[in-house]
Tab-separated table of C-alpha atoms in Angstrom:
chain	number	residue	atom	x	y	z
A	762	LYS	CA	-50.711	-105.914	-67.659
A	763	TYR	CA	-53.251	-108.844	-67.921
A	764	GLN	CA	-53.940	-109.245	-64.168
A	765	LYS	CA	-56.615	-106.712	-64.019
A	766	GLU	CA	-58.039	-106.849	-67.557
A	767	ASP	CA	-61.177	-108.838	-68.150
A	768	GLU	CA	-61.570	-107.752	-71.683
A	769	VAL	CA	-59.747	-108.974	-74.776
A	770	THR	CA	-56.712	-107.063	-75.950
A	771	GLU	CA	-56.830	-107.645	-79.751
A	772	TRP	CA	-53.695	-106.313	-81.339
A	773	PHE	CA	-54.584	-105.250	-84.906
A	774	PHE	CA	-57.643	-107.429	-85.539
A	775	GLY	CA	-59.057	-110.902	-84.889
A	776	TYR	CA	-59.390	-113.989	-87.036
A	777	GLU	CA	-61.617	-112.910	-89.923
A	778	PRO	CA	-58.997	-110.783	-91.856
A	779	LEU	CA	-56.495	-113.701	-91.503
A	780	LYS	CA	-58.905	-116.420	-92.556
A	781	PRO	CA	-57.880	-116.384	-96.258
A	782	VAL	CA	-54.233	-116.665	-95.263
A	783	PHE	CA	-54.905	-119.507	-92.903
A	784	GLU	CA	-57.161	-121.498	-95.233
A	785	LYS	CA	-54.556	-121.250	-98.053
A	786	LEU	CA	-51.804	-122.672	-95.733
A	787	LEU	CA	-53.122	-124.564	-92.718
A	788	LYS	CA	-54.595	-128.033	-92.514
A	789	PRO	CA	-56.747	-129.224	-89.506
A	790	SER	CA	-53.882	-131.497	-88.596
A	791	SER	CA	-51.244	-128.741	-88.615
A	792	ARG	CA	-49.299	-128.210	-85.460
A	793	ILE	CA	-49.211	-124.481	-84.714
A	794	LEU	CA	-47.230	-122.338	-82.320
A	795	MET	CA	-48.750	-119.036	-81.346
A	796	LEU	CA	-45.992	-116.591	-80.234
A	797	GLY	CA	-47.112	-114.026	-77.649
A	798	CYS	CA	-50.830	-114.994	-77.561
A	799	GLY	CA	-51.681	-112.428	-74.865
A	800	ASN	CA	-55.481	-112.572	-74.350
A	801	SER	CA	-56.435	-112.336	-78.028
A	802	THR	CA	-59.147	-114.551	-79.216
A	803	LEU	CA	-57.257	-115.526	-82.331
A	804	SER	CA	-56.342	-119.094	-81.096
A	805	ALA	CA	-59.831	-119.694	-79.892
A	806	ASP	CA	-61.254	-118.545	-83.219
A	807	MET	CA	-58.708	-120.790	-85.110
A	808	TYR	CA	-59.789	-123.769	-82.895
A	809	ALA	CA	-63.397	-123.106	-83.697
A	810	ALA	CA	-62.370	-123.108	-87.324
A	811	GLY	CA	-61.009	-126.581	-87.022
A	812	TYR	CA	-57.339	-126.005	-86.210
A	813	HIS	CA	-57.092	-127.893	-82.820
A	814	HIS	CA	-53.344	-128.421	-82.504
A	815	ILE	CA	-52.343	-125.029	-81.256
A	816	THR	CA	-49.677	-124.318	-78.581
A	817	ASN	CA	-49.967	-120.854	-77.196
A	818	ILE	CA	-47.017	-119.139	-75.409
A	819	ASP	CA	-46.791	-115.747	-73.714
A	820	ILE	CA	-44.253	-114.300	-71.282
A	821	SER	CA	-47.101	-113.219	-69.033
A	822	ALA	CA	-48.146	-115.821	-66.521
A	823	SER	CA	-51.345	-113.976	-65.771
A	824	ALA	CA	-52.377	-113.945	-69.426
A	825	ILE	CA	-51.733	-117.640	-69.757
A	826	GLU	CA	-53.738	-118.431	-66.553
A	827	LYS	CA	-56.681	-116.387	-67.853
A	828	MET	CA	-56.627	-117.983	-71.302
A	829	GLN	CA	-56.208	-121.477	-69.917
A	830	SER	CA	-59.236	-120.963	-67.681
A	831	GLN	CA	-61.383	-119.284	-70.339
A	832	TYR	CA	-60.618	-121.914	-73.004
A	833	ALA	CA	-60.440	-125.062	-70.800
A	834	HIS	CA	-63.139	-126.628	-72.945
A	835	MET	CA	-60.742	-126.450	-75.924
A	836	SER	CA	-58.858	-129.410	-74.558
A	837	GLU	CA	-56.408	-129.950	-77.442
A	838	MET	CA	-54.988	-126.418	-77.120
A	839	GLN	CA	-51.986	-125.924	-74.755
A	840	TRP	CA	-51.175	-122.722	-72.867
A	841	LEU	CA	-47.574	-122.230	-71.760
A	842	VAL	CA	-45.699	-119.491	-70.001
A	843	MET	CA	-42.610	-119.079	-72.162
A	844	ASP	CA	-40.278	-116.375	-73.649
A	845	ALA	CA	-40.345	-116.355	-77.475
A	846	THR	CA	-36.486	-115.829	-77.548
A	847	GLN	CA	-35.965	-118.971	-75.454
A	848	LEU	CA	-38.287	-121.633	-76.754
A	849	THR	CA	-38.091	-124.996	-75.027
A	850	PHE	CA	-39.536	-127.060	-77.826
A	851	GLY	CA	-37.424	-129.553	-79.699
A	852	ASP	CA	-36.165	-128.923	-83.170
A	853	GLU	CA	-38.805	-129.113	-86.005
A	854	SER	CA	-41.682	-129.358	-83.643
A	855	PHE	CA	-44.274	-127.179	-85.571
A	856	ASP	CA	-45.678	-126.907	-89.072
A	857	PHE	CA	-46.494	-123.295	-88.504
A	858	VAL	CA	-45.484	-120.508	-86.196
A	859	VAL	CA	-47.968	-117.567	-85.945
A	860	ASP	CA	-46.962	-114.169	-84.709
A	861	LYS	CA	-49.514	-111.348	-84.513
A	862	GLY	CA	-47.550	-108.394	-83.215
A	863	THR	CA	-44.837	-110.138	-81.010
A	864	LEU	CA	-41.984	-109.155	-83.417
A	865	ASP	CA	-43.410	-105.492	-83.591
A	866	ALA	CA	-43.480	-105.454	-79.748
A	867	LEU	CA	-39.927	-106.751	-79.539
A	868	CYS	CA	-38.688	-104.089	-81.957
A	869	CYS	CA	-39.790	-101.398	-79.479
A	870	ALA	CA	-38.010	-102.926	-76.587
A	871	PRO	CA	-34.526	-102.008	-75.445
A	872	GLY	CA	-32.105	-104.131	-77.582
A	873	GLY	CA	-34.983	-104.954	-79.924
A	874	ASP	CA	-32.969	-105.867	-82.945
A	875	GLY	CA	-31.034	-108.414	-80.928
A	876	LEU	CA	-34.236	-109.869	-79.336
A	877	VAL	CA	-35.894	-110.163	-82.831
A	878	ALA	CA	-32.822	-111.946	-84.218
A	879	THR	CA	-32.853	-114.487	-81.305
A	880	MET	CA	-36.645	-114.947	-81.642
A	881	ASN	CA	-36.257	-115.607	-85.392
A	882	HIS	CA	-33.475	-118.105	-84.884
A	883	GLU	CA	-35.710	-119.966	-82.404
A	884	VAL	CA	-38.584	-119.921	-84.846
A	885	VAL	CA	-36.424	-121.349	-87.612
A	886	ARG	CA	-35.244	-124.072	-85.150
A	887	VAL	CA	-38.741	-125.202	-84.209
A	888	LEU	CA	-40.258	-125.135	-87.541
A	889	LYS	CA	-40.350	-128.292	-89.595
A	890	ALA	CA	-38.355	-128.177	-92.790
A	891	GLU	CA	-41.585	-127.478	-94.915
A	892	GLY	CA	-42.930	-125.303	-92.250
A	893	ARG	CA	-43.999	-121.648	-92.405
A	894	TYR	CA	-43.584	-118.612	-90.215
A	895	ILE	CA	-46.695	-116.328	-90.504
A	896	MET	CA	-45.670	-112.924	-89.059
A	897	ILE	CA	-48.429	-110.247	-88.971
A	898	SER	CA	-47.128	-106.678	-88.564
A	899	PHE	CA	-48.327	-103.117	-89.137
A	900	VAL	CA	-44.977	-102.248	-90.507
A	901	GLU	CA	-44.419	-102.089	-94.307
A	902	PRO	CA	-41.968	-104.421	-95.962
A	903	LYS	CA	-39.154	-101.980	-96.191
A	904	GLY	CA	-39.114	-101.817	-92.485
A	905	ARG	CA	-39.608	-105.498	-91.712
A	906	LEU	CA	-37.716	-107.490	-94.325
A	907	ARG	CA	-34.345	-106.610	-92.816
A	908	HIS	CA	-35.203	-108.727	-89.835
A	909	PHE	CA	-35.256	-111.976	-91.789
A	910	GLY	CA	-32.088	-112.045	-93.793
A	911	ASP	CA	-29.491	-113.435	-91.369
A	912	CYS	CA	-31.588	-115.944	-89.250
A	913	GLY	CA	-32.007	-118.826	-91.678
A	914	PHE	CA	-35.231	-117.967	-93.564
A	915	ALA	CA	-35.215	-118.585	-97.280
A	916	ASP	CA	-34.901	-115.458	-99.423
A	917	ASN	CA	-38.436	-115.774	-100.813
A	918	VAL	CA	-41.017	-114.085	-98.599
A	919	GLU	CA	-44.673	-113.985	-99.618
A	920	ILE	CA	-46.241	-110.732	-98.419
A	921	VAL	CA	-49.998	-110.567	-98.062
A	922	THR	CA	-51.561	-107.024	-97.527
A	923	ILE	CA	-54.445	-107.125	-95.117
A	924	ARG	CA	-56.939	-104.224	-95.301
A	925	THR	CA	-59.021	-103.534	-92.200
A	926	PRO	CA	-61.517	-100.819	-91.348
A	927	GLY	CA	-60.092	-98.100	-89.237
A	928	MET	CA	-58.720	-94.635	-89.147
A	929	ARG	CA	-55.134	-93.875	-89.728
A	930	ALA	CA	-53.252	-90.656	-88.978
A	931	ASP	CA	-53.438	-89.739	-92.694
A	932	ASN	CA	-57.240	-89.933	-92.754
A	933	GLU	CA	-57.457	-93.090	-94.784
A	934	ASP	CA	-60.544	-95.098	-94.072
A	935	GLU	CA	-58.706	-98.355	-93.767
A	936	CYS	CA	-55.572	-99.685	-92.078
A	937	LEU	CA	-52.960	-101.793	-93.809
A	938	HIS	CA	-51.210	-104.702	-92.104
A	939	TYR	CA	-48.994	-107.337	-93.619
A	940	ALA	CA	-48.728	-111.020	-93.306
A	941	TYR	CA	-45.185	-112.110	-94.024
A	942	ILE	CA	-45.061	-115.820	-94.825
A	943	LEU	CA	-41.501	-117.195	-94.546
A	944	ALA	CA	-39.925	-120.618	-95.045
A	945	PRO	CA	-36.875	-121.900	-93.205
């Protein structure tokens, strides 16, 4: 998908609508894992905002190559080809894991529920004890909360509704997305 695309594919939206969530939780010293980064500018925008310790992964080698080349001047960021269901990091490696649409995409794949469960177990494994998983989705809580119960996340989930301009099928003038903030 990313081999011929020179433009950014921004799932949902960029950094600005997420800024209040990140400012509340993240510190400049936070170690962050970005699941399924694709060719979104989110990591670069976060880097510009002072969050330099970001490890970006995607299953697409072409996406990683493009991003690594485009953002080579952001030397503290890492870009790795990796499957989110088979993370190669050690236990408790990250303060935060950010997922903007990866869980949503896995839900649409054959065997999606199993892939999501495997990914969530991996996320819990690589998060530090006081870490947080920030999962951004277009799906309402009644459709997403079921994915977190059996994988090691605490029962308390903070949900932040994110309103962005756009047209929905029901002719509303804004789109709703949700940031699910989970603790292991």
